[in-house]
Amino acid sequence: MDKSELIKRCLKFQDAVETYPFKDKTYDEYAVLRHKSNGKWFGLVFYLNDRLCINLKCNPVDSAILRDEYKFITPAWHMNKTHWVMVDVNNSPKDLLDALIKESFELTANKRKNK
């Protein structure tokens, strides 16, 4: 999978947008996926050591289990290691990757208030 295909998988959610907030030439290729409505990040797409990676928000308990079970899921690069994981995209099964993207999107979405 290439970067554009990965980003398309992330943009299938109605509130999702792709941004490039880093102006420094070193980081200008980093795609930040966020909610249009609240601006919160749910993904960061980048290359690390020539591997396509994505940082995704994750429940802390799930995060620990996933890191123990899969070698291609590690603590997130440059983000909170408890709440974020980094996925080596091309070593991950696509169904697991899609589930992790969906969970990250939902965890960062606006919470509905009960009336």
XYZ file of C-alpha atoms in Angstrom:
115
model
C 0.000 0.000 0.000
C 1.248 3.497 -0.693
C 0.689 6.719 1.223
C -2.197 7.958 -0.929
C -4.091 4.658 -0.574
C -3.610 4.749 3.205
C -4.900 8.323 3.369
C -7.957 7.351 1.283
C -8.718 4.598 3.812
C -8.654 7.240 6.561
C -10.799 9.746 4.668
C -13.770 7.405 4.274
C -15.278 8.936 7.415
C -17.529 11.926 6.777
C -15.804 14.254 9.273
C -12.231 13.332 8.255
C -9.824 15.759 6.583
C -6.199 15.535 5.494
C -3.901 18.375 6.576
C -0.216 19.249 6.352
C 0.368 21.609 9.298
C 4.151 21.366 9.457
C 5.862 24.155 7.528
C 9.404 22.925 8.140
C 10.798 21.117 5.071
C 11.834 18.216 7.296
C 8.235 17.448 8.254
C 6.133 18.822 5.366
C 5.375 15.336 4.038
C 3.643 14.292 7.268
C -0.110 13.995 6.737
C -2.220 14.762 9.784
C -5.679 13.246 9.653
C -8.165 15.076 11.799
C -11.809 15.770 12.410
C -13.202 18.717 10.496
C -15.641 19.487 13.322
C -13.267 19.554 16.300
C -9.764 19.655 14.808
C -8.602 16.647 16.835
C -6.036 14.359 15.271
C -6.887 10.728 14.735
C -3.886 9.797 12.596
C -0.412 10.823 11.516
C 0.943 9.293 8.284
C 4.688 9.310 7.672
C 7.680 7.283 6.547
C 10.141 6.043 9.153
C 13.249 4.244 7.923
C 11.592 3.827 4.511
C 8.529 2.151 6.059
C 5.049 3.625 5.684
C 3.681 4.154 9.202
C 0.625 5.619 10.866
C 0.156 6.748 14.450
C -3.351 6.019 15.745
C -5.099 6.719 19.030
C -5.956 3.600 20.979
C -7.514 2.609 24.285
C -4.564 2.174 26.716
C -5.494 -1.434 27.579
C -5.904 -2.370 23.909
C -2.677 -0.552 23.100
C -0.665 -2.708 25.490
C -2.266 -5.924 24.218
C -1.714 -4.999 20.555
C 1.944 -4.117 21.133
C 2.491 -7.453 22.900
C 0.713 -9.467 20.207
C 1.992 -7.854 16.980
C 5.559 -6.904 16.081
C 4.310 -4.340 13.537
C 2.500 -2.358 16.267
C 4.792 -0.364 18.530
C 4.559 2.677 20.811
C 3.747 5.738 18.738
C 6.589 7.775 17.353
C 6.725 11.259 18.956
C 3.349 10.893 20.676
C 1.950 9.710 24.004
C 3.002 6.066 24.259
C 0.031 5.095 26.450
C -2.732 6.378 24.179
C -1.153 6.100 20.713
C 0.339 3.247 18.692
C 2.413 3.219 15.524
C 1.486 0.682 12.862
C 3.922 -0.474 10.171
C 1.279 -0.315 7.438
C 2.659 -2.834 4.958
C 3.172 -5.510 7.613
C -0.336 -5.151 9.031
C -3.371 -7.092 7.796
C -5.703 -4.607 6.090
C -8.729 -5.591 8.184
C -6.815 -4.951 11.428
C -5.487 -1.657 10.066
C -9.009 -0.553 9.102
C -10.320 -1.488 12.560
C -7.547 0.519 14.248
C -8.224 3.544 12.030
C -11.929 3.356 12.850
C -11.240 3.074 16.594
C -8.899 6.063 16.480
C -11.476 8.106 14.576
C -14.200 7.221 17.094
C -12.018 7.871 20.150
C -11.252 11.389 18.956
C -14.769 12.279 17.764
C -16.999 14.743 19.605
C -18.797 13.007 22.424
C -22.576 13.119 22.294
C -24.211 14.433 25.435
C -27.246 12.622 26.780
C -30.173 14.903 27.531
